């Protein structure tokens, strides 16, 4: 069992409090109606402390640091017993706007992200930060070099899928249609 020191526990508690306060304020007043100073005041920390915990500012308060999504997408490639595109489809289908099993308490946060352009853009940047790891996993799986254009293109396109489909009227259907296209290729012209 890992024993976390007092300093680390306090840092984690401050970050958790900042996240909770920011989400509450964003849901009450809208994302654009809340300032960093208001979040810091409501969380009883200074603005400098807020930025020490969250250097990217208020966008980052709704998200983790992206390490979970990087690990998850790489695991979807490496720890599978099905074709790679099916595994990636399943990975995305269990997340955010695609998931039908999202706990009810997570729905307001998901809806805030989907409805707020700045938060969608931040989420897009987080997905793009997964590109090196995903490219390496795809290359390893395929036996192709990581700089192969097909490997890089697949990684980049897969990471664009949340941005392309997450705000569709039926995100799960949009996700399925994009993966169907990837699995079959572009249809020939009739």
GROMACS .gro file of N, CA and C in nm, residues 13-174:
model
  486
   13UNK      N    1  -0.624   1.717  -0.240
   13UNK     CA    2  -0.748   1.772  -0.184
   13UNK      C    3  -0.778   1.909  -0.243
   14UNK      N    4  -0.675   1.993  -0.256
   14UNK     CA    5  -0.696   2.126  -0.315
   14UNK      C    6  -0.742   2.112  -0.460
   15UNK      N    7  -0.678   2.025  -0.535
   15UNK     CA    8  -0.717   2.006  -0.675
   15UNK      C    9  -0.860   1.953  -0.684
   16UNK      N   10  -0.897   1.857  -0.598
   16UNK     CA   11  -1.033   1.804  -0.599
   16UNK      C   12  -1.134   1.915  -0.566
   17UNK      N   13  -1.102   1.998  -0.467
   17UNK     CA   14  -1.191   2.107  -0.430
   17UNK      C   15  -1.205   2.207  -0.545
   18UNK      N   16  -1.094   2.240  -0.609
   18UNK     CA   17  -1.101   2.332  -0.725
   18UNK      C   18  -1.190   2.275  -0.835
   19UNK      N   19  -1.173   2.147  -0.864
   19UNK     CA   20  -1.254   2.082  -0.967
   19UNK      C   21  -1.403   2.087  -0.933
   20UNK      N   22  -1.435   2.053  -0.809
   20UNK     CA   23  -1.575   2.052  -0.766
   20UNK      C   24  -1.637   2.191  -0.769
   21UNK      N   25  -1.564   2.289  -0.719
   21UNK     CA   26  -1.614   2.427  -0.716
   21UNK      C   27  -1.632   2.478  -0.859
   22UNK      N   28  -1.534   2.454  -0.944
   22UNK     CA   29  -1.545   2.500  -1.083
   22UNK      C   30  -1.666   2.438  -1.151
   23UNK      N   31  -1.684   2.309  -1.138
   23UNK     CA   32  -1.799   2.244  -1.201
   23UNK      C   33  -1.930   2.302  -1.149
   24UNK      N   34  -1.940   2.319  -1.018
   24UNK     CA   35  -2.063   2.375  -0.960
   24UNK      C   36  -2.089   2.515  -1.016
   25UNK      N   37  -1.987   2.600  -1.019
   25UNK     CA   38  -2.005   2.736  -1.070
   25UNK      C   39  -2.037   2.737  -1.219
   26UNK      N   40  -1.971   2.651  -1.295
   26UNK     CA   41  -2.000   2.645  -1.439
   26UNK      C   42  -2.144   2.601  -1.463
   27UNK      N   43  -2.192   2.506  -1.386
   27UNK     CA   44  -2.330   2.458  -1.403
   27UNK      C   45  -2.430   2.564  -1.359
   28UNK      N   46  -2.396   2.642  -1.258
   28UNK     CA   47  -2.486   2.746  -1.208
   28UNK      C   48  -2.488   2.870  -1.297
   29UNK      N   49  -2.371   2.910  -1.348
   29UNK     CA   50  -2.359   3.039  -1.416
   29UNK      C   51  -2.315   3.029  -1.562
   30UNK      N   52  -2.291   2.910  -1.609
   30UNK     CA   53  -2.237   2.893  -1.744
   30UNK      C   54  -2.087   2.911  -1.742
   31UNK      N   55  -2.022   2.842  -1.831
   31UNK     CA   56  -1.876   2.845  -1.836
   31UNK      C   57  -1.824   2.988  -1.853
   32UNK      N   58  -1.881   3.061  -1.949
   32UNK     CA   59  -1.833   3.196  -1.977
   32UNK      C   60  -1.870   3.295  -1.868
   33UNK      N   61  -1.962   3.259  -1.780
   33UNK     CA   62  -2.004   3.347  -1.672
   33UNK      C   63  -1.922   3.334  -1.546
   34UNK      N   64  -1.814   3.256  -1.551
   34UNK     CA   65  -1.733   3.232  -1.432
   34UNK      C   66  -1.587   3.267  -1.462
   35UNK      N   67  -1.526   3.339  -1.370
   35UNK     CA   68  -1.384   3.374  -1.386
   35UNK      C   69  -1.297   3.285  -1.298
   36UNK      N   70  -1.169   3.284  -1.329
   36UNK     CA   71  -1.073   3.211  -1.248
   36UNK      C   72  -1.073   3.267  -1.106
   37UNK      N   73  -1.083   3.399  -1.093
   37UNK     CA   74  -1.084   3.461  -0.960
   37UNK      C   75  -1.205   3.415  -0.879
   38UNK      N   76  -1.320   3.401  -0.944
   38UNK     CA   77  -1.439   3.353  -0.873
   38UNK      C   78  -1.422   3.209  -0.826
   39UNK      N   79  -1.360   3.127  -0.910
   39UNK     CA   80  -1.335   2.987  -0.871
   39UNK      C   81  -1.241   2.983  -0.753
   40UNK      N   82  -1.132   3.059  -0.760
   40UNK     CA   83  -1.034   3.061  -0.651
   40UNK      C   84  -1.100   3.108  -0.522
   41UNK      N   85  -1.178   3.214  -0.529
   41UNK     CA   86  -1.245   3.267  -0.409
   41UNK      C   87  -1.341   3.162  -0.350
   42UNK      N   88  -1.421   3.101  -0.434
   42UNK     CA   89  -1.518   3.002  -0.385
   42UNK      C   90  -1.448   2.879  -0.327
   43UNK      N   91  -1.328   2.847  -0.377
   43UNK     CA   92  -1.252   2.733  -0.325
   43UNK      C   93  -1.161   2.773  -0.209
   44UNK      N   94  -1.162   2.902  -0.174
   44UNK     CA   95  -1.082   2.955  -0.064
   44UNK      C   96  -0.932   2.935  -0.087
   45UNK      N   97  -0.888   2.964  -0.210
   45UNK     CA   98  -0.746   2.964  -0.243
   45UNK      C   99  -0.715   3.090  -0.321
   46UNK      N  100  -0.589   3.123  -0.332
   46UNK     CA  101  -0.551   3.239  -0.413
   46UNK      C  102  -0.552   3.200  -0.561
   47UNK      N  103  -0.556   3.301  -0.646
   47UNK     CA  104  -0.548   3.275  -0.790
   47UNK      C  105  -0.414   3.210  -0.822
   48UNK      N  106  -0.308   3.252  -0.755
   48UNK     CA  107  -0.176   3.192  -0.778
   48UNK      C  108  -0.178   3.044  -0.741
   49UNK      N  109  -0.245   3.009  -0.634
   49UNK     CA  110  -0.256   2.868  -0.595
   49UNK      C  111  -0.334   2.790  -0.699
   50UNK      N  112  -0.442   2.849  -0.748
   50UNK     CA  113  -0.520   2.782  -0.853
   50UNK      C  114  -0.431   2.751  -0.972
   51UNK      N  115  -0.355   2.849  -1.018
   51UNK     CA  116  -0.268   2.826  -1.135
   51UNK      C  117  -0.152   2.732  -1.103
   52UNK      N  118  -0.111   2.725  -0.979
   52UNK     CA  119  -0.008   2.628  -0.941
   52UNK      C  120  -0.059   2.486  -0.957
   53UNK      N  121  -0.187   2.468  -0.930
   53UNK     CA  122  -0.249   2.335  -0.942
   53UNK      C  123  -0.300   2.307  -1.084
   54UNK      N  124  -0.338   2.414  -1.153
   54UNK     CA  125  -0.398   2.399  -1.286
   54UNK      C  126  -0.339   2.506  -1.378
   55UNK      N  127  -0.218   2.484  -1.429
   55UNK     CA  128  -0.152   2.586  -1.511
   55UNK      C  129  -0.228   2.625  -1.638
   56UNK      N  130  -0.311   2.533  -1.690
   56UNK     CA  131  -0.387   2.563  -1.812
   56UNK      C  132  -0.512   2.646  -1.786
   57UNK      N  133  -0.540   2.681  -1.662
   57UNK     CA  134  -0.653   2.767  -1.631
   57UNK      C  135  -0.785   2.693  -1.620
   58UNK      N  136  -0.892   2.767  -1.634
   58UNK     CA  137  -1.023   2.711  -1.600
   58UNK      C  138  -1.066   2.598  -1.692
   59UNK      N  139  -1.018   2.594  -1.816
   59UNK     CA  140  -1.052   2.482  -1.905
   59UNK      C  141  -1.013   2.349  -1.841
   60UNK      N  142  -0.894   2.347  -1.783
   60UNK     CA  143  -0.837   2.222  -1.730
   60UNK      C  144  -0.907   2.176  -1.603
   61UNK      N  145  -0.984   2.260  -1.538
   61UNK     CA  146  -1.050   2.221  -1.414
   61UNK      C  147  -1.156   2.114  -1.436
   62UNK      N  148  -1.204   2.100  -1.556
   62UNK     CA  149  -1.308   2.002  -1.585
   62UNK      C  150  -1.248   1.867  -1.622
   63UNK      N  151  -1.121   1.864  -1.655
   63UNK     CA  152  -1.056   1.743  -1.706
   63UNK      C  153  -0.943   1.699  -1.614
   64UNK      N  154  -0.906   1.571  -1.626
   64UNK     CA  155  -0.783   1.526  -1.561
   64UNK      C  156  -0.667   1.567  -1.651
   65UNK      N  157  -0.549   1.521  -1.622
   65UNK     CA  158  -0.432   1.563  -1.700
   65UNK      C  159  -0.417   1.490  -1.833
   66UNK      N  160  -0.509   1.401  -1.865
   66UNK     CA  161  -0.504   1.329  -1.992
   66UNK      C  162  -0.432   1.195  -1.983
   67UNK      N  163  -0.368   1.168  -1.871
   67UNK     CA  164  -0.293   1.042  -1.860
   67UNK      C  165  -0.385   0.921  -1.865
   68UNK      N  166  -0.505   0.931  -1.809
   68UNK     CA  167  -0.599   0.819  -1.812
   68UNK      C  168  -0.642   0.789  -1.955
   69UNK      N  169  -0.670   0.892  -2.032
   69UNK     CA  170  -0.714   0.867  -2.170
   69UNK      C  171  -0.600   0.811  -2.254
   70UNK      N  172  -0.477   0.860  -2.232
   70UNK     CA  173  -0.361   0.804  -2.305
   70UNK      C  174  -0.343   0.657  -2.272
   71UNK      N  175  -0.346   0.625  -2.144
   71UNK     CA  176  -0.331   0.485  -2.103
   71UNK      C  177  -0.446   0.400  -2.158
   72UNK      N  178  -0.566   0.453  -2.156
   72UNK     CA  179  -0.683   0.378  -2.202
   72UNK      C  180  -0.680   0.348  -2.350
   73UNK      N  181  -0.642   0.446  -2.431
   73UNK     CA  182  -0.643   0.422  -2.575
   73UNK      C  183  -0.529   0.328  -2.616
   74UNK      N  184  -0.415   0.337  -2.547
   74UNK     CA  185  -0.305   0.245  -2.574
   74UNK      C  186  -0.344   0.104  -2.531
   75UNK      N  187  -0.409   0.092  -2.416
   75UNK     CA  188  -0.455  -0.040  -2.370
   75UNK      C  189  -0.557  -0.098  -2.467
   76UNK      N  190  -0.642  -0.013  -2.526
   76UNK     CA  191  -0.740  -0.063  -2.623
   76UNK      C  192  -0.671  -0.128  -2.742
   77UNK      N  193  -0.555  -0.077  -2.780
   77UNK     CA  194  -0.478  -0.134  -2.891
   77UNK      C  195  -0.403  -0.259  -2.846
   78UNK      N  196  -0.337  -0.251  -2.733
   78UNK     CA  197  -0.247  -0.360  -2.691
   78UNK      C  198  -0.317  -0.477  -2.622
   79UNK      N  199  -0.427  -0.452  -2.555
   79UNK     CA  200  -0.492  -0.556  -2.474
   79UNK      C  201  -0.627  -0.592  -2.533
   80UNK      N  202  -0.626  -0.645  -2.652
   80UNK     CA  203  -0.751  -0.674  -2.719
   80UNK      C  204  -0.750  -0.815  -2.774
   81UNK      N  205  -0.871  -0.864  -2.800
   81UNK     CA  206  -0.886  -0.995  -2.863
   81UNK      C  207  -0.980  -0.983  -2.982
   82UNK      N  208  -0.975  -0.868  -3.048
   82UNK     CA  209  -1.060  -0.838  -3.162
   82UNK      C  210  -0.982  -0.747  -3.255
   83UNK      N  211  -1.032  -0.723  -3.376
   83UNK     CA  212  -0.962  -0.632  -3.467
   83UNK      C  213  -0.943  -0.494  -3.403
   84UNK      N  214  -0.836  -0.430  -3.441
   84UNK     CA  215  -0.797  -0.304  -3.379
   84UNK      C  216  -0.905  -0.196  -3.388
   85UNK      N  217  -0.970  -0.183  -3.502
   85UNK     CA  218  -1.072  -0.078  -3.515
   85UNK      C  219  -1.194  -0.108  -3.428
   86UNK      N  220  -1.228  -0.233  -3.412
   86UNK     CA  221  -1.339  -0.269  -3.323
   86UNK      C  222  -1.302  -0.236  -3.178
   87UNK      N  223  -1.178  -0.263  -3.141
   87UNK     CA  224  -1.132  -0.232  -3.005
   87UNK      C  225  -1.135  -0.081  -2.979
   88UNK      N  226  -1.090  -0.002  -3.076
   88UNK     CA  227  -1.092   0.143  -3.061
   88UNK      C  228  -1.236   0.195  -3.057
   89UNK      N  229  -1.322   0.138  -3.139
   89UNK     CA  230  -1.463   0.177  -3.137
   89UNK      C  231  -1.521   0.150  -2.997
   90UNK      N  232  -1.494   0.032  -2.944
   90UNK     CA  233  -1.545  -0.004  -2.811
   90UNK      C  234  -1.490   0.093  -2.704
   91UNK      N  235  -1.362   0.130  -2.717
   91UNK     CA  236  -1.302   0.224  -2.622
   91UNK      C  237  -1.378   0.357  -2.621
   92UNK      N  238  -1.400   0.414  -2.739
   92UNK     CA  239  -1.471   0.542  -2.746
   92UNK      C  240  -1.617   0.528  -2.704
   93UNK      N  241  -1.681   0.418  -2.742
   93UNK     CA  242  -1.824   0.398  -2.714
   93UNK      C  243  -1.853   0.398  -2.564
   94UNK      N  244  -1.753   0.368  -2.483
   94UNK     CA  245  -1.772   0.364  -2.338
   94UNK      C  246  -1.747   0.499  -2.272
   95UNK      N  247  -1.720   0.603  -2.350
   95UNK     CA  248  -1.680   0.732  -2.295
   95UNK      C  249  -1.781   0.841  -2.329
   96UNK      N  250  -1.784   0.941  -2.244
   96UNK     CA  251  -1.854   1.068  -2.265
   96UNK      C  252  -1.985   1.061  -2.339
   97UNK      N  253  -1.995   1.134  -2.451
   97UNK     CA  254  -2.124   1.148  -2.518
   97UNK      C  255  -2.174   1.019  -2.584
   98UNK      N  256  -2.090   0.918  -2.593
   98UNK     CA  257  -2.127   0.793  -2.660
   98UNK      C  258  -2.184   0.690  -2.564
   99UNK      N  259  -2.154   0.703  -2.438
   99UNK     CA  260  -2.187   0.601  -2.341
   99UNK      C  261  -2.333   0.606  -2.299
  100UNK      N  262  -2.396   0.490  -2.303
  100UNK     CA  263  -2.533   0.480  -2.252
  100UNK      C  264  -2.531   0.438  -2.105
  101UNK      N  265  -2.413   0.404  -2.053
  101UNK     CA  266  -2.399   0.359  -1.914
  101UNK      C  267  -2.338   0.466  -1.824
  102UNK      N  268  -2.335   0.589  -1.869
  102UNK     CA  269  -2.276   0.696  -1.790
  102UNK      C  270  -2.358   0.715  -1.662
  103UNK      N  271  -2.292   0.715  -1.547
  103UNK     CA  272  -2.366   0.738  -1.423
  103UNK      C  273  -2.438   0.873  -1.428
  104UNK      N  274  -2.559   0.881  -1.375
  104UNK     CA  275  -2.637   1.005  -1.384
  104UNK      C  276  -2.564   1.128  -1.330
  105UNK      N  277  -2.480   1.110  -1.227
  105UNK     CA  278  -2.409   1.225  -1.170
  105UNK      C  279  -2.302   1.280  -1.265
  106UNK      N  280  -2.265   1.203  -1.369
  106UNK     CA  281  -2.165   1.250  -1.465
  106UNK      C  282  -2.229   1.322  -1.584
  107UNK      N  283  -2.358   1.306  -1.602
  107UNK     CA  284  -2.426   1.366  -1.718
  107UNK      C  285  -2.415   1.518  -1.723
  108UNK      N  286  -2.432   1.592  -1.613
  108UNK     CA  287  -2.419   1.738  -1.622
  108UNK      C  288  -2.281   1.782  -1.670
  109UNK      N  289  -2.177   1.715  -1.623
  109UNK     CA  290  -2.041   1.750  -1.666
  109UNK      C  291  -2.023   1.720  -1.814
  110UNK      N  292  -2.068   1.602  -1.858
  110UNK     CA  293  -2.059   1.566  -2.000
  110UNK      C  294  -2.133   1.669  -2.084
  111UNK      N  295  -2.254   1.705  -2.043
  111UNK     CA  296  -2.333   1.801  -2.120
  111UNK      C  297  -2.266   1.938  -2.124
  112UNK      N  298  -2.207   1.980  -2.013
  112UNK     CA  299  -2.134   2.107  -2.010
  112UNK      C  300  -2.021   2.106  -2.112
  113UNK      N  301  -1.946   1.998  -2.116
  113UNK     CA  302  -1.834   1.987  -2.210
  113UNK      C  303  -1.884   1.992  -2.354
  114UNK      N  304  -1.987   1.914  -2.383
  114UNK     CA  305  -2.040   1.907  -2.520
  114UNK      C  306  -2.096   2.043  -2.565
  115UNK      N  307  -2.155   2.118  -2.472
  115UNK     CA  308  -2.221   2.244  -2.508
  115UNK      C  309  -2.129   2.367  -2.500
  116UNK      N  310  -2.005   2.349  -2.456
  116UNK     CA  311  -1.915   2.463  -2.437
  116UNK      C  312  -1.798   2.454  -2.534
  117UNK      N  313  -1.793   2.543  -2.635
  117UNK     CA  314  -1.685   2.536  -2.734
  117UNK      C  315  -1.544   2.535  -2.674
  118UNK      N  316  -1.517   2.616  -2.573
  118UNK     CA  317  -1.383   2.620  -2.514
  118UNK      C  318  -1.348   2.486  -2.450
  119UNK      N  319  -1.444   2.421  -2.387
  119UNK     CA  320  -1.417   2.291  -2.324
  119UNK      C  321  -1.402   2.181  -2.430
  120UNK      N  322  -1.480   2.189  -2.537
  120UNK     CA  323  -1.462   2.092  -2.646
  120UNK      C  324  -1.325   2.106  -2.708
  121UNK      N  325  -1.278   2.229  -2.725
  121UNK     CA  326  -1.145   2.252  -2.781
  121UNK      C  327  -1.037   2.200  -2.687
  122UNK      N  328  -1.054   2.219  -2.558
  122UNK     CA  329  -0.956   2.167  -2.463
  122UNK      C  330  -0.956   2.014  -2.469
  123UNK      N  331  -1.073   1.954  -2.476
  123UNK     CA  332  -1.082   1.807  -2.488
  123UNK      C  333  -1.012   1.761  -2.615
  124UNK      N  334  -1.029   1.836  -2.722
  124UNK     CA  335  -0.962   1.802  -2.849
  124UNK      C  336  -0.810   1.803  -2.832
  125UNK      N  337  -0.759   1.904  -2.762
  125UNK     CA  338  -0.615   1.910  -2.738
  125UNK      C  339  -0.568   1.792  -2.652
  126UNK      N  340  -0.650   1.753  -2.555
  126UNK     CA  341  -0.614   1.636  -2.474
  126UNK      C  342  -0.609   1.510  -2.560
  127UNK      N  343  -0.706   1.495  -2.651
  127UNK     CA  344  -0.703   1.378  -2.740
  127UNK      C  345  -0.578   1.382  -2.827
  128UNK      N  346  -0.548   1.497  -2.881
  128UNK     CA  347  -0.429   1.509  -2.967
  128UNK      C  348  -0.300   1.480  -2.891
  129UNK      N  349  -0.298   1.505  -2.762
  129UNK     CA  350  -0.179   1.476  -2.683
  129UNK      C  351  -0.152   1.325  -2.674
  130UNK      N  352  -0.250   1.244  -2.712
  130UNK     CA  353  -0.234   1.098  -2.711
  130UNK      C  354  -0.165   1.046  -2.837
  131UNK      N  355  -0.144   1.133  -2.935
  131UNK     CA  356  -0.093   1.087  -3.064
  131UNK      C  357   0.039   1.011  -3.058
  132UNK      N  358   0.141   1.059  -2.987
  132UNK     CA  359   0.267   0.982  -2.987
  132UNK      C  360   0.250   0.840  -2.933
  133UNK      N  361   0.178   0.826  -2.823
  133UNK     CA  362   0.159   0.694  -2.763
  133UNK      C  363   0.073   0.604  -2.851
  134UNK      N  364  -0.033   0.660  -2.909
  134UNK     CA  365  -0.120   0.581  -2.996
  134UNK      C  366  -0.044   0.540  -3.122
  135UNK      N  367   0.031   0.631  -3.179
  135UNK     CA  368   0.111   0.599  -3.298
  135UNK      C  369   0.209   0.486  -3.268
  136UNK      N  370   0.276   0.493  -3.154
  136UNK     CA  371   0.371   0.387  -3.117
  136UNK      C  372   0.300   0.253  -3.100
  137UNK      N  373   0.182   0.253  -3.037
  137UNK     CA  374   0.108   0.128  -3.017
  137UNK      C  375   0.060   0.071  -3.150
  138UNK      N  376   0.012   0.157  -3.240
  138UNK     CA  377  -0.033   0.110  -3.372
  138UNK      C  378   0.084   0.055  -3.452
  139UNK      N  379   0.198   0.122  -3.445
  139UNK     CA  380   0.317   0.075  -3.518
  139UNK      C  381   0.361  -0.060  -3.463
  140UNK      N  382   0.368  -0.071  -3.333
  140UNK     CA  383   0.407  -0.197  -3.270
  140UNK      C  384   0.313  -0.310  -3.312
  141UNK      N  385   0.183  -0.281  -3.312
  141UNK     CA  386   0.084  -0.383  -3.347
  141UNK      C  387   0.092  -0.424  -3.494
  142UNK      N  388   0.117  -0.327  -3.580
  142UNK     CA  389   0.115  -0.353  -3.725
  142UNK      C  390   0.250  -0.401  -3.778
  143UNK      N  391   0.356  -0.377  -3.702
  143UNK     CA  392   0.489  -0.411  -3.750
  143UNK      C  393   0.545  -0.305  -3.844
  144UNK      N  394   0.473  -0.197  -3.862
  144UNK     CA  395   0.520  -0.086  -3.945
  144UNK      C  396   0.597   0.014  -3.859
  145UNK      N  397   0.684   0.092  -3.919
  145UNK     CA  398   0.755   0.193  -3.840
  145UNK      C  399   0.660   0.304  -3.795
  146UNK      N  400   0.688   0.366  -3.682
  146UNK     CA  401   0.600   0.472  -3.632
  146UNK      C  402   0.586   0.592  -3.725
  147UNK      N  403   0.684   0.611  -3.815
  147UNK     CA  404   0.673   0.725  -3.907
  147UNK      C  405   0.606   0.687  -4.038
  148UNK      N  406   0.556   0.565  -4.048
  148UNK     CA  407   0.484   0.525  -4.168
  148UNK      C  408   0.359   0.612  -4.181
  149UNK      N  409   0.333   0.669  -4.299
  149UNK     CA  410   0.218   0.759  -4.315
  149UNK      C  411   0.084   0.693  -4.280
  150UNK      N  412   0.069   0.565  -4.307
  150UNK     CA  413  -0.058   0.499  -4.275
  150UNK      C  414  -0.078   0.490  -4.124
  151UNK      N  415   0.027   0.460  -4.051
  151UNK     CA  416   0.018   0.452  -3.905
  151UNK      C  417  -0.015   0.590  -3.848
  152UNK      N  418   0.057   0.690  -3.894
  152UNK     CA  419   0.034   0.826  -3.844
  152UNK      C  420  -0.104   0.876  -3.881
  153UNK      N  421  -0.150   0.844  -4.002
  153UNK     CA  422  -0.283   0.888  -4.045
  153UNK      C  423  -0.392   0.823  -3.962
  154UNK      N  424  -0.379   0.693  -3.937
  154UNK     CA  425  -0.481   0.625  -3.857
  154UNK      C  426  -0.485   0.684  -3.716
  155UNK      N  427  -0.369   0.702  -3.655
  155UNK     CA  428  -0.366   0.760  -3.520
  155UNK      C  429  -0.431   0.898  -3.519
  156UNK      N  430  -0.392   0.981  -3.611
  156UNK     CA  431  -0.445   1.117  -3.614
  156UNK      C  432  -0.595   1.118  -3.639
  157UNK      N  433  -0.641   1.036  -3.733
  157UNK     CA  434  -0.784   1.036  -3.763
  157UNK      C  435  -0.864   0.982  -3.645
  158UNK      N  436  -0.818   0.875  -3.584
  158UNK     CA  437  -0.890   0.819  -3.468
  158UNK      C  438  -0.904   0.924  -3.358
  159UNK      N  439  -0.799   1.004  -3.338
  159UNK     CA  440  -0.803   1.105  -3.233
  159UNK      C  441  -0.891   1.225  -3.268
  160UNK      N  442  -0.928   1.238  -3.394
  160UNK     CA  443  -1.022   1.343  -3.436
  160UNK      C  444  -1.167   1.301  -3.418
  161UNK      N  445  -1.190   1.171  -3.404
  161UNK     CA  446  -1.327   1.120  -3.400
  161UNK      C  447  -1.412   1.186  -3.291
  162UNK      N  448  -1.363   1.203  -3.167
  162UNK     CA  449  -1.449   1.268  -3.068
  162UNK      C  450  -1.494   1.408  -3.109
  163UNK      N  451  -1.405   1.484  -3.172
  163UNK     CA  452  -1.441   1.619  -3.215
  163UNK      C  453  -1.542   1.614  -3.330
  164UNK      N  454  -1.527   1.516  -3.418
  164UNK     CA  455  -1.617   1.506  -3.533
  164UNK      C  456  -1.756   1.454  -3.498
  165UNK      N  457  -1.766   1.373  -3.394
  165UNK     CA  458  -1.893   1.304  -3.367
  165UNK      C  459  -1.957   1.339  -3.234
  166UNK      N  460  -1.882   1.395  -3.141
  166UNK     CA  461  -1.931   1.415  -3.005
  166UNK      C  462  -2.050   1.507  -2.990
  167UNK      N  463  -2.070   1.598  -3.085
  167UNK     CA  464  -2.184   1.690  -3.075
  167UNK      C  465  -2.294   1.656  -3.174
  168UNK      N  466  -2.284   1.543  -3.241
  168UNK     CA  467  -2.390   1.501  -3.334
  168UNK      C  468  -2.519   1.477  -3.258
  169UNK      N  469  -2.634   1.488  -3.326
  169UNK     CA  470  -2.761   1.460  -3.257
  169UNK      C  471  -2.764   1.321  -3.192
  170UNK      N  472  -2.702   1.223  -3.256
  170UNK     CA  473  -2.689   1.090  -3.199
  170UNK      C  474  -2.541   1.053  -3.203
  171UNK      N  475  -2.465   1.093  -3.100
  171UNK     CA  476  -2.320   1.070  -3.102
  171UNK      C  477  -2.281   0.924  -3.122
  172UNK      N  478  -2.352   0.831  -3.062
  172UNK     CA  479  -2.317   0.689  -3.075
  172UNK      C  480  -2.333   0.643  -3.219
  173UNK      N  481  -2.439   0.688  -3.286
  173UNK     CA  482  -2.459   0.651  -3.427
  173UNK      C  483  -2.351   0.715  -3.515
  174UNK      N  484  -2.316   0.839  -3.485
  174UNK     CA  485  -2.210   0.906  -3.561
  174UNK      C  486  -2.076   0.835  -3.542
   0.00000   0.00000   0.00000
